[in-house]
Amino acid sequence: QVQLGESGGGLVHNGGSLRLSCSASGSIFSIDVMGWYRQAPGKQRELVAAITNGGRTNYADSVKGRFTISRDNAKNTVDLQMSSLKPEDTAVYYCNARKSTWYGSYEYDAWGQGTQVTVSS
């Protein structure tokens, strides 16, 4: 079992910044990919940013240049630095940690409980 704990959500004004943090614990071994997803009311959950164990990153087009994802492999943590926040960024943000088998399925695909980010106009 792998558990994820999230922190850093909150309420900020348009143009503000927040840093989200996620820590993994349990039967982790080595995590292949860690990332952040978000879900706004009435919308599908979407990928915000992801980072591999080797440091390769992937960002949603809507956050490129504003958000930065980073991880500490030794500490099993991943952070998301969010700057120039917009009201459109308002959502529940979920941490994700994933490890794949050699044949393509998942050894685990763990999710945090979510942390609310609200950006006011």
Short mmCIF file of C-alpha atoms in Angstrom, two decimals:
data_model
loop_
_atom_site.label_atom_id
_atom_site.label_comp_id
_atom_site.label_asym_id
_atom_site.label_seq_id
_atom_site.Cartn_x
_atom_site.Cartn_y
_atom_site.Cartn_z
CA GLN A 1 0.00 0.00 0.00
CA VAL A 2 1.19 3.51 -0.86
CA GLN A 3 -0.26 6.59 0.79
CA LEU A 4 0.09 10.20 -0.33
CA GLY A 5 -0.20 13.24 1.91
CA GLU A 6 -0.81 16.67 0.41
CA SER A 7 -0.45 20.20 1.75
CA GLY A 8 -0.18 23.79 0.58
CA GLY A 9 -3.60 24.54 -0.85
CA GLY A 10 -5.42 27.71 0.04
CA LEU A 11 -7.02 30.94 -1.10
CA VAL A 12 -5.06 33.54 -3.06
CA HIS A 13 -5.84 36.54 -5.21
CA ASN A 14 -5.41 36.68 -8.94
CA GLY A 15 -1.68 36.77 -9.70
CA GLY A 16 -0.63 35.18 -6.44
CA SER A 17 1.47 32.10 -5.74
CA LEU A 18 1.11 28.82 -3.89
CA ARG A 19 3.34 25.80 -3.37
CA LEU A 20 1.78 22.36 -3.14
CA SER A 21 3.68 19.52 -1.49
CA CYS A 22 3.10 15.77 -1.57
CA SER A 23 4.83 13.06 0.45
CA ALA A 24 4.59 9.33 -0.31
CA SER A 25 4.81 6.62 2.31
CA GLY A 26 4.24 2.87 2.60
CA SER A 27 5.40 0.08 0.28
CA ILE A 28 6.92 2.51 -2.19
CA PHE A 29 10.12 0.90 -3.45
CA SER A 30 10.89 3.19 -6.41
CA ILE A 31 8.29 5.55 -7.87
CA ASP A 32 8.36 5.87 -11.65
CA VAL A 33 6.21 8.98 -12.08
CA MET A 34 4.82 11.54 -9.67
CA GLY A 35 2.42 14.23 -10.71
CA TRP A 36 -0.37 16.62 -9.95
CA TYR A 37 -3.87 16.51 -11.36
CA ARG A 38 -6.76 18.89 -10.79
CA GLN A 39 -10.52 18.80 -11.04
CA ALA A 40 -12.74 21.86 -11.13
CA PRO A 41 -16.48 21.67 -10.43
CA GLY A 42 -18.30 20.25 -13.44
CA LYS A 43 -15.07 19.39 -15.25
CA GLN A 44 -13.00 16.28 -15.87
CA ARG A 45 -9.88 15.60 -13.86
CA GLU A 46 -6.87 16.73 -15.88
CA LEU A 47 -3.12 16.38 -15.70
CA VAL A 48 -1.39 19.53 -14.50
CA ALA A 49 2.23 18.37 -14.36
CA ALA A 50 4.20 15.15 -14.03
CA ILE A 51 7.82 14.23 -13.41
CA THR A 52 9.67 10.94 -13.85
CA ASN A 53 12.26 9.42 -11.56
CA GLY A 54 14.89 10.71 -13.99
CA GLY A 55 13.58 14.27 -13.88
CA ARG A 56 11.71 14.45 -17.18
CA THR A 57 8.67 16.72 -16.93
CA ASN A 58 5.35 17.20 -18.68
CA TYR A 59 3.00 20.16 -18.23
CA ALA A 60 -0.47 21.03 -19.34
CA ASP A 61 -0.39 23.79 -21.94
CA SER A 62 -2.48 26.02 -19.68
CA VAL A 63 0.17 26.10 -16.94
CA LYS A 64 3.43 26.13 -18.91
CA GLY A 65 5.63 28.99 -17.82
CA ARG A 66 3.67 29.50 -14.60
CA PHE A 67 3.95 26.18 -12.73
CA THR A 68 7.08 24.20 -11.90
CA ILE A 69 7.11 20.60 -10.71
CA SER A 70 10.03 19.10 -8.79
CA ARG A 71 10.74 15.96 -6.78
CA ASP A 72 13.15 14.58 -4.23
CA ASN A 73 13.60 10.88 -5.00
CA ALA A 74 15.32 10.17 -1.70
CA LYS A 75 12.49 11.74 0.31
CA ASN A 76 9.68 10.50 -1.96
CA THR A 77 8.23 13.98 -2.26
CA VAL A 78 6.95 16.08 -5.14
CA ASP A 79 6.23 19.82 -5.12
CA LEU A 80 4.29 22.06 -7.45
CA GLN A 81 5.24 25.74 -7.40
CA MET A 82 2.36 27.74 -8.83
CA SER A 83 2.86 31.37 -9.81
CA SER A 84 0.76 33.97 -11.64
CA LEU A 85 -2.34 32.11 -10.54
CA LYS A 86 -5.58 32.77 -12.35
CA PRO A 87 -9.20 32.17 -11.33
CA GLU A 88 -9.25 29.43 -13.96
CA ASP A 89 -6.72 27.52 -11.83
CA THR A 90 -9.32 27.09 -9.08
CA ALA A 91 -9.77 23.35 -8.50
CA VAL A 92 -9.07 20.47 -6.17
CA TYR A 93 -5.50 19.36 -6.78
CA TYR A 94 -4.56 15.69 -6.40
CA CYS A 95 -1.12 14.17 -6.02
CA ASN A 96 -0.38 10.96 -7.94
CA ALA A 97 2.39 8.37 -7.68
CA ARG A 98 2.72 5.52 -10.14
CA LYS A 99 4.97 2.52 -10.66
CA SER A 100 4.67 0.31 -13.75
CA THR A 101 5.50 -3.36 -14.19
CA TRP A 102 7.82 -4.59 -16.93
CA TYR A 103 4.78 -5.70 -18.95
CA GLY A 104 3.00 -2.33 -18.77
CA SER A 105 0.51 -2.62 -15.93
CA TYR A 106 0.81 -0.78 -12.60
CA GLU A 107 2.37 -2.11 -9.45
CA TYR A 108 0.54 0.81 -7.85
CA ASP A 109 -1.29 3.96 -8.86
CA ALA A 110 -1.76 5.98 -5.69
CA TRP A 111 -3.77 9.16 -5.19
CA GLY A 112 -3.90 11.76 -2.47
CA GLN A 113 -7.17 12.97 -0.99
CA GLY A 114 -6.92 16.35 -2.71
CA THR A 115 -6.22 19.90 -1.61
CA GLN A 116 -8.35 22.91 -2.56
CA VAL A 117 -6.81 25.79 -4.48
CA THR A 118 -9.00 28.85 -4.89
CA VAL A 119 -7.94 31.94 -6.85
CA SER A 120 -10.17 34.98 -6.44
CA SER A 121 -10.64 37.70 -9.04
#
